[in-house]
CSV table of C-alpha atoms in Angstrom, one decimal:
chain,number,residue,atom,x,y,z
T,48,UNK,CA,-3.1,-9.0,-27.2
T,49,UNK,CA,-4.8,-12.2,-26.3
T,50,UNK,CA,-1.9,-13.8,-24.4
T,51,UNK,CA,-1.6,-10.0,-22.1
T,52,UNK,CA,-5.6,-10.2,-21.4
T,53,UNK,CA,-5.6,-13.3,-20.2
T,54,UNK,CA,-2.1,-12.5,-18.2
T,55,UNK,CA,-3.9,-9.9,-16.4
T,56,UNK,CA,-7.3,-11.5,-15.9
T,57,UNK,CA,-5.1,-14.6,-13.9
T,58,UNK,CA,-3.0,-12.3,-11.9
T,59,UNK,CA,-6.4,-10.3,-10.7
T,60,UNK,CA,-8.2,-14.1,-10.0
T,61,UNK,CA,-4.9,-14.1,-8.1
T,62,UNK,CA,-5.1,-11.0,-6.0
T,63,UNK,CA,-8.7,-11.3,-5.4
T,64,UNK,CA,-8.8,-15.2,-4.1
T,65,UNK,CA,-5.5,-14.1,-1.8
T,66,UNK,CA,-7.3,-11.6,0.0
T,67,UNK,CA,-10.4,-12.8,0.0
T,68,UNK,CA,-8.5,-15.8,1.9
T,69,UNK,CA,-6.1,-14.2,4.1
T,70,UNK,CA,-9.2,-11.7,5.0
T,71,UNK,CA,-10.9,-15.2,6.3
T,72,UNK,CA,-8.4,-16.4,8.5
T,73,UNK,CA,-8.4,-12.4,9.5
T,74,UNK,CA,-12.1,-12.3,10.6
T,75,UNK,CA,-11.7,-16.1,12.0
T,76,UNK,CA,-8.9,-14.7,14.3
T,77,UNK,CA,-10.5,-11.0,15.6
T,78,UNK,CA,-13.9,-12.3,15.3
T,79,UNK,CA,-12.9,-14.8,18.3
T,80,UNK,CA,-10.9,-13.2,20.2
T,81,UNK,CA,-13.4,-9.7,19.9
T,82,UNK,CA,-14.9,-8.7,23.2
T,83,UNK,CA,-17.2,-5.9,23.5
T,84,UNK,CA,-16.2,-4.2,26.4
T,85,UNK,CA,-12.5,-4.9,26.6
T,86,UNK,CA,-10.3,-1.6,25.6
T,87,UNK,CA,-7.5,-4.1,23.2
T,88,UNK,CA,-5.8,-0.7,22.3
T,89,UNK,CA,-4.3,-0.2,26.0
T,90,UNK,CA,-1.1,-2.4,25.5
T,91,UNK,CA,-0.2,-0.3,22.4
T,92,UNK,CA,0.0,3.1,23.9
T,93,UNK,CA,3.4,2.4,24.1
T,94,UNK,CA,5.9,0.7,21.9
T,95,UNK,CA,7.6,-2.2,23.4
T,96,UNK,CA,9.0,-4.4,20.6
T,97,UNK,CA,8.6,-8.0,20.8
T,98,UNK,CA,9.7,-10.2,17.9
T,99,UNK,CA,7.6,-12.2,15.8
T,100,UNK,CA,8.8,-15.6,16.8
T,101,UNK,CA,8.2,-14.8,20.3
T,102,UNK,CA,4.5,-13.8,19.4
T,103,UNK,CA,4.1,-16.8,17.8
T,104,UNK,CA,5.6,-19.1,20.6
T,105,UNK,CA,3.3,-17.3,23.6
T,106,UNK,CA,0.2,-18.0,21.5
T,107,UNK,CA,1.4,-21.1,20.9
T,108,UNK,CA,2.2,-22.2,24.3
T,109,UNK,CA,-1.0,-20.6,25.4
T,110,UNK,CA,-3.1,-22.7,22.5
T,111,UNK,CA,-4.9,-19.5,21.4
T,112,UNK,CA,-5.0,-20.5,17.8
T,113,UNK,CA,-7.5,-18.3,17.2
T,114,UNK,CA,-4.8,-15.4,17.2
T,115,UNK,CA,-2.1,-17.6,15.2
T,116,UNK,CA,-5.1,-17.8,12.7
T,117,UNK,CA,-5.0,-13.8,12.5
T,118,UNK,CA,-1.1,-13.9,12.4
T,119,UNK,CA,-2.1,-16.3,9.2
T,120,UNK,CA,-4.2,-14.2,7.6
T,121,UNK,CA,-1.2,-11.8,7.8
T,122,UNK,CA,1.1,-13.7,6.7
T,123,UNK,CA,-0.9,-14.7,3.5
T,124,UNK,CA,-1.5,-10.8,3.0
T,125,UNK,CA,2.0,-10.1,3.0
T,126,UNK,CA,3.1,-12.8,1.0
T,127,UNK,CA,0.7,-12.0,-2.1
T,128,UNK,CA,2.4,-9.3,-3.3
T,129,UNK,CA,5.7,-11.6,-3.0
T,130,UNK,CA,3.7,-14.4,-5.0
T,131,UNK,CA,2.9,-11.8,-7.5
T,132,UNK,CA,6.6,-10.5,-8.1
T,133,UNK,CA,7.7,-14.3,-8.0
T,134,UNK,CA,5.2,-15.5,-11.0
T,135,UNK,CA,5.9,-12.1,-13.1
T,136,UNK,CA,9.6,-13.3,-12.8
T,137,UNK,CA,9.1,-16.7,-14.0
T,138,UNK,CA,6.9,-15.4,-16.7
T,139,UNK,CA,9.7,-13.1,-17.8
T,140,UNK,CA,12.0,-16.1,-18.0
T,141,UNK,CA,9.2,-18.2,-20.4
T,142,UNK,CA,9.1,-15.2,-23.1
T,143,UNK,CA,12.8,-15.3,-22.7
T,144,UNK,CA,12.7,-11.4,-21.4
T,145,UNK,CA,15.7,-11.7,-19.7
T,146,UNK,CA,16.6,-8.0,-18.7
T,147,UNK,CA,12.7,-7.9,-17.3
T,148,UNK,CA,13.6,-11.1,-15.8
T,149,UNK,CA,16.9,-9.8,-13.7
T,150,UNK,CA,15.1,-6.9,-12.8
T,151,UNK,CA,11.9,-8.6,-11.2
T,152,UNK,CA,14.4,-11.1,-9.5
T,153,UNK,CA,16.5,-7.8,-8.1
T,154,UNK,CA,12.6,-6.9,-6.8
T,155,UNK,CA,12.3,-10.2,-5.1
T,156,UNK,CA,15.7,-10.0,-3.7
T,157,UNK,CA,14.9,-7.1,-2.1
T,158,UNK,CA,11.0,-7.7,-0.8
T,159,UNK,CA,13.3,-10.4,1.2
T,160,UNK,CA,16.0,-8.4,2.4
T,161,UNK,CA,13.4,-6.8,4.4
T,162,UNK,CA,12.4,-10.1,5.7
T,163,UNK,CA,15.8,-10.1,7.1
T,164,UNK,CA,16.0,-6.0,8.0
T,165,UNK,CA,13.1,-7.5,10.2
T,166,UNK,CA,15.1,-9.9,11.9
T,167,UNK,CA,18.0,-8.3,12.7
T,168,UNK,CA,16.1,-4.5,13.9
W,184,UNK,CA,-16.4,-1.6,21.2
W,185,UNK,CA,-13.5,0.6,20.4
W,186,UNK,CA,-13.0,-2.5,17.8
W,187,UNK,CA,-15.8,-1.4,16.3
W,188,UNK,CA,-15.1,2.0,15.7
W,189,UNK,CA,-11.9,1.5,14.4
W,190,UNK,CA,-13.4,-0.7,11.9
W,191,UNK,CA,-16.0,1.6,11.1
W,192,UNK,CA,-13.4,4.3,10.6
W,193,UNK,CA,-11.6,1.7,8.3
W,194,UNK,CA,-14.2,1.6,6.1
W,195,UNK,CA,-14.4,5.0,5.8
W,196,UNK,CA,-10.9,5.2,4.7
W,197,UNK,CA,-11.4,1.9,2.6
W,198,UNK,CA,-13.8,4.1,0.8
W,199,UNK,CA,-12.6,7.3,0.4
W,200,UNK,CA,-9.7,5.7,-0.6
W,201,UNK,CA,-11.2,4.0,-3.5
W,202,UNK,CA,-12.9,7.4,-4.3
W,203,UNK,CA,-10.1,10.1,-4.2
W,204,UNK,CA,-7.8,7.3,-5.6
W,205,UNK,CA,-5.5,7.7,-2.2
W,206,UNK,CA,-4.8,4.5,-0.2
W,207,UNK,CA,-6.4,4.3,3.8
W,208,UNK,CA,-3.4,4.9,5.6
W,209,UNK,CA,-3.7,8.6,5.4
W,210,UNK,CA,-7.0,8.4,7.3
W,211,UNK,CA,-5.7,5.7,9.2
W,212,UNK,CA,-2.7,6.6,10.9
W,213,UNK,CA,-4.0,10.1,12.7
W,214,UNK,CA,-7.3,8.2,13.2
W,215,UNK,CA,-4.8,5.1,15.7
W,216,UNK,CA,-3.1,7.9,17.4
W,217,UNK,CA,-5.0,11.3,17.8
W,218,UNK,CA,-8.3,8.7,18.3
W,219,UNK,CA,-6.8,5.6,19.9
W,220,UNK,CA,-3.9,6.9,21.7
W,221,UNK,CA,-2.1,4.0,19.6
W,222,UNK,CA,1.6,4.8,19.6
W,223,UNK,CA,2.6,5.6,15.8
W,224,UNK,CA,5.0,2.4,15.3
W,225,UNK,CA,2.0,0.3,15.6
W,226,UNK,CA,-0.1,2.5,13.5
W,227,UNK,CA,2.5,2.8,10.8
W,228,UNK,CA,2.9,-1.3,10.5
W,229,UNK,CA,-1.1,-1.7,11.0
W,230,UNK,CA,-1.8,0.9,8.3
W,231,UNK,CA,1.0,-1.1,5.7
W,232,UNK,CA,-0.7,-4.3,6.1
W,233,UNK,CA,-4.0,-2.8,4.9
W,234,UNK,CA,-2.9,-0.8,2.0
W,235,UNK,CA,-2.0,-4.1,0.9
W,236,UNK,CA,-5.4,-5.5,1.0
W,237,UNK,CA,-6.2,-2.1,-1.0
W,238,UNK,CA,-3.8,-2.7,-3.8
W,239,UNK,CA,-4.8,-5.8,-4.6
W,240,UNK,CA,-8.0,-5.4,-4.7
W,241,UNK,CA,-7.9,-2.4,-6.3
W,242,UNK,CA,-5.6,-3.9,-8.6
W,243,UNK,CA,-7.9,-6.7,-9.4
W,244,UNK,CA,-10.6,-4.3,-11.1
W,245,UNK,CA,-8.3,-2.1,-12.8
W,246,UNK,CA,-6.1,-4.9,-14.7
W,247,UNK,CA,-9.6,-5.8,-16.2
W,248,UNK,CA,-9.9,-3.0,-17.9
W,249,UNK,CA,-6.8,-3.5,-19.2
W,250,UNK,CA,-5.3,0.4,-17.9
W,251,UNK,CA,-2.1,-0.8,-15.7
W,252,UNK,CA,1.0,-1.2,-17.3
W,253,UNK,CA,2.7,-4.4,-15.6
W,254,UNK,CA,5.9,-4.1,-17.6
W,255,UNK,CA,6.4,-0.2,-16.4
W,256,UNK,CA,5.6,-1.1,-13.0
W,257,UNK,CA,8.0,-4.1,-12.8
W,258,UNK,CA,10.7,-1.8,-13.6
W,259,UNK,CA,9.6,0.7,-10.6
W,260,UNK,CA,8.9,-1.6,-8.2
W,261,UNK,CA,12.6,-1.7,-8.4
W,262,UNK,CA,13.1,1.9,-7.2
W,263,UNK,CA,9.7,2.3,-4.8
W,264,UNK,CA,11.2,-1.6,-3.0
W,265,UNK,CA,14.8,0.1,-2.6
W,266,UNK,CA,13.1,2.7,-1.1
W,267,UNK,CA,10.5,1.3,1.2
W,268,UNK,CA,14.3,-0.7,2.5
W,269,UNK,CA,15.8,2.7,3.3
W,270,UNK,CA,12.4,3.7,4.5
W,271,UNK,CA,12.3,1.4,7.3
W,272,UNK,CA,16.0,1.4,8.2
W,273,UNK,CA,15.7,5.0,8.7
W,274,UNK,CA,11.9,4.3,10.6
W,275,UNK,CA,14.1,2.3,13.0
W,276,UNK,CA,16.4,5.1,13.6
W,277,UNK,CA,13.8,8.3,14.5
W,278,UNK,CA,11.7,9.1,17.3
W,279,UNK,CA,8.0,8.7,17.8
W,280,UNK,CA,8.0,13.3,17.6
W,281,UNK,CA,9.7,12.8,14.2
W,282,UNK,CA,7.5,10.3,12.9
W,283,UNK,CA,4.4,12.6,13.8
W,284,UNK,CA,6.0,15.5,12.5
W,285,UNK,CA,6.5,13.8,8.9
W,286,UNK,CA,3.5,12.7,8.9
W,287,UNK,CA,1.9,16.1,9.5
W,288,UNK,CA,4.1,17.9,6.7
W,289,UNK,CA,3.3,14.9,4.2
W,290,UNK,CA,-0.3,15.5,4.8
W,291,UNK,CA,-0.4,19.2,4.6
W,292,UNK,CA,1.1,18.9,1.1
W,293,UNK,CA,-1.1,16.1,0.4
W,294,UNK,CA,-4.0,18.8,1.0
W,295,UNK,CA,-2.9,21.0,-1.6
W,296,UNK,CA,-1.6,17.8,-4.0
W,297,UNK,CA,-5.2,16.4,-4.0
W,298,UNK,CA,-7.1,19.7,-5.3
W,299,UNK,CA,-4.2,19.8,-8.5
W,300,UNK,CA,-5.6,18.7,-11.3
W,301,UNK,CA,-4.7,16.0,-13.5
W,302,UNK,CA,-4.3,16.4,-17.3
W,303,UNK,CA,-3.0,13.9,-19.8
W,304,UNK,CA,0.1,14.3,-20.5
W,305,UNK,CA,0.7,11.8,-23.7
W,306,UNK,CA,4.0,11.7,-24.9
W,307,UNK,CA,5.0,10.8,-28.0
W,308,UNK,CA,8.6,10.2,-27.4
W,309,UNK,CA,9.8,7.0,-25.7
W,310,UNK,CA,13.1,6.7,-23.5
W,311,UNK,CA,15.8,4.0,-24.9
W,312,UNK,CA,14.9,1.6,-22.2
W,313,UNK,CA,11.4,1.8,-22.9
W,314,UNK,CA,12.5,0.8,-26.4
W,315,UNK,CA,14.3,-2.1,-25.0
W,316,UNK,CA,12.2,-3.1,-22.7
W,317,UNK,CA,9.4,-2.7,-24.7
W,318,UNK,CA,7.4,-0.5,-21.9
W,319,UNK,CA,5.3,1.2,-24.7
W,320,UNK,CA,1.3,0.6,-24.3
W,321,UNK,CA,-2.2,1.9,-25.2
W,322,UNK,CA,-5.5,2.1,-23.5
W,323,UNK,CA,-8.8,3.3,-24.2
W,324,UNK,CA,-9.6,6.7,-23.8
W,325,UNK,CA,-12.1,8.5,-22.5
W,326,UNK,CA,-14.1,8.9,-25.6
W,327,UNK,CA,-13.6,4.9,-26.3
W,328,UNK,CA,-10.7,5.1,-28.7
W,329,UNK,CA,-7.6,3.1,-28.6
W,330,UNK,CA,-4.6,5.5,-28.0
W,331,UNK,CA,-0.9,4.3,-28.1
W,332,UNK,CA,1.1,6.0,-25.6
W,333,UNK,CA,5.0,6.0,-25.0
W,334,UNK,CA,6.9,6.5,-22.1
W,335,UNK,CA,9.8,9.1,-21.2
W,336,UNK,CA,12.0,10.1,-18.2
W,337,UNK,CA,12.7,6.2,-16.8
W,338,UNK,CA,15.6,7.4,-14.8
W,339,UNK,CA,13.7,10.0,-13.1
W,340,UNK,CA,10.7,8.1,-12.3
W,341,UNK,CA,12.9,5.1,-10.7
W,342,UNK,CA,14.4,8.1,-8.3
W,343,UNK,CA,11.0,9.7,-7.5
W,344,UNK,CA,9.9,6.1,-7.0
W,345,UNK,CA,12.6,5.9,-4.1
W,346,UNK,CA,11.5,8.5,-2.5
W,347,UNK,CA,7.8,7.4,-2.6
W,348,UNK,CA,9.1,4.0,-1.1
W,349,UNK,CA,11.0,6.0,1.9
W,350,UNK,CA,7.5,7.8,3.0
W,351,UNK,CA,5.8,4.7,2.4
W,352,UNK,CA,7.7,2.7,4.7
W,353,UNK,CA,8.3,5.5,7.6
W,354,UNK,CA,4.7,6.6,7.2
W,355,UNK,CA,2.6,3.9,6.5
W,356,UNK,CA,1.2,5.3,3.6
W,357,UNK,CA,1.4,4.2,-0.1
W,358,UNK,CA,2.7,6.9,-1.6
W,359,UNK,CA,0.2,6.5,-4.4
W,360,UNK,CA,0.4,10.5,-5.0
W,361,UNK,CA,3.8,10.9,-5.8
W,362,UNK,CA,3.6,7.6,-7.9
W,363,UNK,CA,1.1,9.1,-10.2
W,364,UNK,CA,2.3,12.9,-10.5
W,365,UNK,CA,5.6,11.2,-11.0
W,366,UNK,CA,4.3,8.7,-14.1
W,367,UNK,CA,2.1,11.5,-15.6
W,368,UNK,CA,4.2,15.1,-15.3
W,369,UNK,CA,7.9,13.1,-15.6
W,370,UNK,CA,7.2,9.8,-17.8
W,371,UNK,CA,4.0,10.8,-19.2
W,372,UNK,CA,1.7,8.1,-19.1
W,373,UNK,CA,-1.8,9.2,-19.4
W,374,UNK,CA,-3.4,9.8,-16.5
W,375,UNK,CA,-5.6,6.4,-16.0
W,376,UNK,CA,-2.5,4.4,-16.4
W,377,UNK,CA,-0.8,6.4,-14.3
W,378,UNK,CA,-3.5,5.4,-11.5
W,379,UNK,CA,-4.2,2.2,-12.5
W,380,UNK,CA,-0.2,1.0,-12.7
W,381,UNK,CA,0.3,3.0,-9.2
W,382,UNK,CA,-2.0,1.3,-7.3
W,383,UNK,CA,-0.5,-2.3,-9.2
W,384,UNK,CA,2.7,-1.3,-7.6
W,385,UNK,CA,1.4,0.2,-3.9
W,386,UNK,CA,1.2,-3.5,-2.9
W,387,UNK,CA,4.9,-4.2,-3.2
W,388,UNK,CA,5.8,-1.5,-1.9
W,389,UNK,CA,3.6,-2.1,1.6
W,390,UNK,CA,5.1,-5.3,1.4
W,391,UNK,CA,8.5,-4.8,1.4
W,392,UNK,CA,8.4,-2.8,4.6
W,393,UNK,CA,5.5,-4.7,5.9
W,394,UNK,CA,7.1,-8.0,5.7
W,395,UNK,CA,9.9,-6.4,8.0
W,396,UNK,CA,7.6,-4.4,10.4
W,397,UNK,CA,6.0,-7.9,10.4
W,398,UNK,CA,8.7,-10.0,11.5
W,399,UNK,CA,9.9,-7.5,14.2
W,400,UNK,CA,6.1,-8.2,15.3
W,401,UNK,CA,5.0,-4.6,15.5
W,402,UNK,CA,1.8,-6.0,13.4
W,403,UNK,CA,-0.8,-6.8,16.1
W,404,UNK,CA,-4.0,-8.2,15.3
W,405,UNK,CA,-5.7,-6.3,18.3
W,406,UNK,CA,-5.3,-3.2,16.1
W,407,UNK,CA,-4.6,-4.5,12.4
W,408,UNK,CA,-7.2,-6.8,12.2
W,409,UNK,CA,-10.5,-4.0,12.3
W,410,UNK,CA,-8.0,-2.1,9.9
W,411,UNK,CA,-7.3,-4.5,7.3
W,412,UNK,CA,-11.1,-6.0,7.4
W,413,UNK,CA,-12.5,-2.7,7.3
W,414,UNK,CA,-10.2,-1.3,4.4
W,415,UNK,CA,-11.2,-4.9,2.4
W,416,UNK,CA,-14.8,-3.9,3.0
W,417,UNK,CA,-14.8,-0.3,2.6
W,418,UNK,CA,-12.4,-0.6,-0.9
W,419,UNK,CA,-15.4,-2.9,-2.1
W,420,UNK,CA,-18.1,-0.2,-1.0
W,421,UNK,CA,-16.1,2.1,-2.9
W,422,UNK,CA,-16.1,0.7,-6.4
W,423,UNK,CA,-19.6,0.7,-5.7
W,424,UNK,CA,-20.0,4.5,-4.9
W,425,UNK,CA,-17.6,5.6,-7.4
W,426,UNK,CA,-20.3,6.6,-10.0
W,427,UNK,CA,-22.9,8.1,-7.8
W,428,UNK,CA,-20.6,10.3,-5.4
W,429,UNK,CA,-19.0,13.2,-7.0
W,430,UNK,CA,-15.3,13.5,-6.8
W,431,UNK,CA,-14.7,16.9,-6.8
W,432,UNK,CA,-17.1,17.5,-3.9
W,433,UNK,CA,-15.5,15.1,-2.6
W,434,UNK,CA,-12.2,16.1,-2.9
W,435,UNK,CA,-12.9,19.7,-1.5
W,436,UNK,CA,-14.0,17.9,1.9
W,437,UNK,CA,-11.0,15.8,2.0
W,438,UNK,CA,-8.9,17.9,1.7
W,439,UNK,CA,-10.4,20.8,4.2
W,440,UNK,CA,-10.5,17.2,7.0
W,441,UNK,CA,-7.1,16.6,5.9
W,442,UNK,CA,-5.7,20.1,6.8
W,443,UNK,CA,-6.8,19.9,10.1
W,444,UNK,CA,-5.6,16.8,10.7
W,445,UNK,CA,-2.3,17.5,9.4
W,446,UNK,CA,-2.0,20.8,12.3
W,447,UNK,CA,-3.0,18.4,14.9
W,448,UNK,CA,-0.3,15.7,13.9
W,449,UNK,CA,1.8,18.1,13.6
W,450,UNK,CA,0.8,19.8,16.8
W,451,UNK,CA,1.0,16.2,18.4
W,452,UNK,CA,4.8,15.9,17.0
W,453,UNK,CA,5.6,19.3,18.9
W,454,UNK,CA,4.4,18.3,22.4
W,455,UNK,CA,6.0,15.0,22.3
């Protein structure tokens, strides 16, 4: 009983201090780059996909780390969940609960395959 | 300015959210595109990225008082990530008309779903791979008694979990609804748990579809930024709230706002 309370009091320290954080580097990001009479919702009227990478490498070409701080703060988001599935795995695999073990691992697995699904759309 | 009041209306949703125990994006994706003009691609991956930030945090209160069930929801997660997969294969696949019109169906029955209520259904017969996997809990009930609680129908809730995934990922949603009718009428987990382990388990299913919405860089900041700020700030105003507003009141506004919004989607999904 002791050992499950203080299992879930560290994974909600966990999912509070991630996004708190990545909520941060959020409000760093838009906070910057906010203008008040701009209309930023214009571009997105219409979907024209343009990958990641290529995001990243405009802004970074351009020096506008203020948005690669937003990107960031999404990135941490994202990743929390991942984070949390990761250290329930490897907690599995200390109490020796290795059919909980395979099954969080098949749940990793798969959070990445759409990492990849990502990629290739 | 229209920053502003997209954040404003973020809150709102981070709010209500936290009230009617639903996640933002069904406020948030008609508000991006019958508001904003925002095509629904972008609303979809915006509104993911949020529900995150509403899961965890949401997450966070609720494993301190000791009602979410990790171990059930570890097996799940198995069925709602497979899902969410399928979910954004198939999102990749339909038009924008499609998208609009799923979305205005989902919320239609969402506006009868929400007014159904919720009894505790405890059972006291537990599936063999509960027994294995030792998914059994207890909680503290309502009238502060420890109450042990077993659970049933694993297979079945793994399938409606794959379904929940698939409208998570094409709609942008969390599918917290169908998580929680499925864990209370199918595997009958009293109805707290049922809440409390859903929302656990929103998170991971956001992600999985997020990370690839993410990656294919349909996540702006422009547009999720205000969203995921204001759904962080409005989830926090909401735990606040959530003894002095009444629910049921509540609900019966919801769900009138969430009929109309449904016909315009729908509407919407017609002209395009």
């Amino acid at each position: 009983m002791k050992d499950r309370l203080s299992l879930e009091l560290f994974i909600s320290r966990f999912l509070t201090i991630g996004v708190l954080l990545s909520g941060l580097f959020i409000l760093i990001g838009w906070g910057s780059t906010f203008k008040f009479s701009a209309n930023p919702f214009f571009n997105f009227e219409h979907y024209d996909q343009i990958p990641l990478k290529d995001l990243f490498l405009f802004y970074f070409n351009k020096k506008d780390w203020f948005q690669l701080c937003s990107f960031l703060g999404f990135s941490l988001l994202i990743a929390i969940p991942f984070l949390r599935v990761l250290f329930m795995l490897f907690l599995y695999l200390k109490n020796k609960e290795f059919s909980l073990a395979l099954i969080s691992s098949m749940v990793f697995i798969g959070l990445l395959a759409g990492l990849v699904l990502g990629m290739k759309s | 300015m229209l920053s502003l009041i997209l954040l404003l209306i973020s809150i709102i949703a981070g709010v209500l959210g936290t009230l009617l125990g639903l996640g933002g994006g069904i406020i948030v994706v008609p508000a991006l595109t019958l508001l904003f003009n925002v095509d629904i691609r972008y609303a979809v991956a915006a509104s993911l990225v949020s529900i995150i930030a509403t899961s965890s945090s949401g997450a966070a209160v609720l494993l301190k008082k000791n009602l979410t069930n990790i171990r059930v929801a570890s097996v799940l997660e198995l069925g709602t990530v497979a899902g969410a997969l399928t979910g954004f294969f198939i999102s990749t696949h339909i038009s924008a008309k499609w998208l609009f019109l799923s979305f205005g169906f989902f919320l239609f029955l969402c506006s009868f779903l929400i007014l159904k209520k919720r009894e505790d259904h405890i059972s006291k017969d537990d599936h063999p791979w509960s027994k294995k996997l030792k998914l059994s809990g207890h909680y503290v009930n309502d009238q502060g008694q420890t109450s042990h609680y077993q659970v049933e129908n694993i297979p079945f809730g793994m399938i409606s979990m794959y379904f929940a995934g698939i409208l998570s990922a094409i709609l942008g949603i969390g599918s917290g609804i169908f998580k929680v009718i499925a864990m209370d009428n199918a595997m009958k987990l009293p109805i707290k748990v049922s809440t409390a382990t859903s929302n656990f388990m929103i998170g991971v299913t956001a992600a999985a579809s997020a990370g690839a919405y993410f990656i294919r860089g349909d996540i702006r900041p422009e547009l999720a930024s205000p969203v995921a700020l204001g759904i962080i700030i409005g989830s926090w105003l909401g735990t606040k709230l959530l003894t002095k507003l009444s629910a049921i009141l509540l609900r019966k506004i919801f769900t009138f706002v969430l009929f109309i919004v449904s016909l315009q989607m729908i509407m919407k999904g017609f002209k395009l």
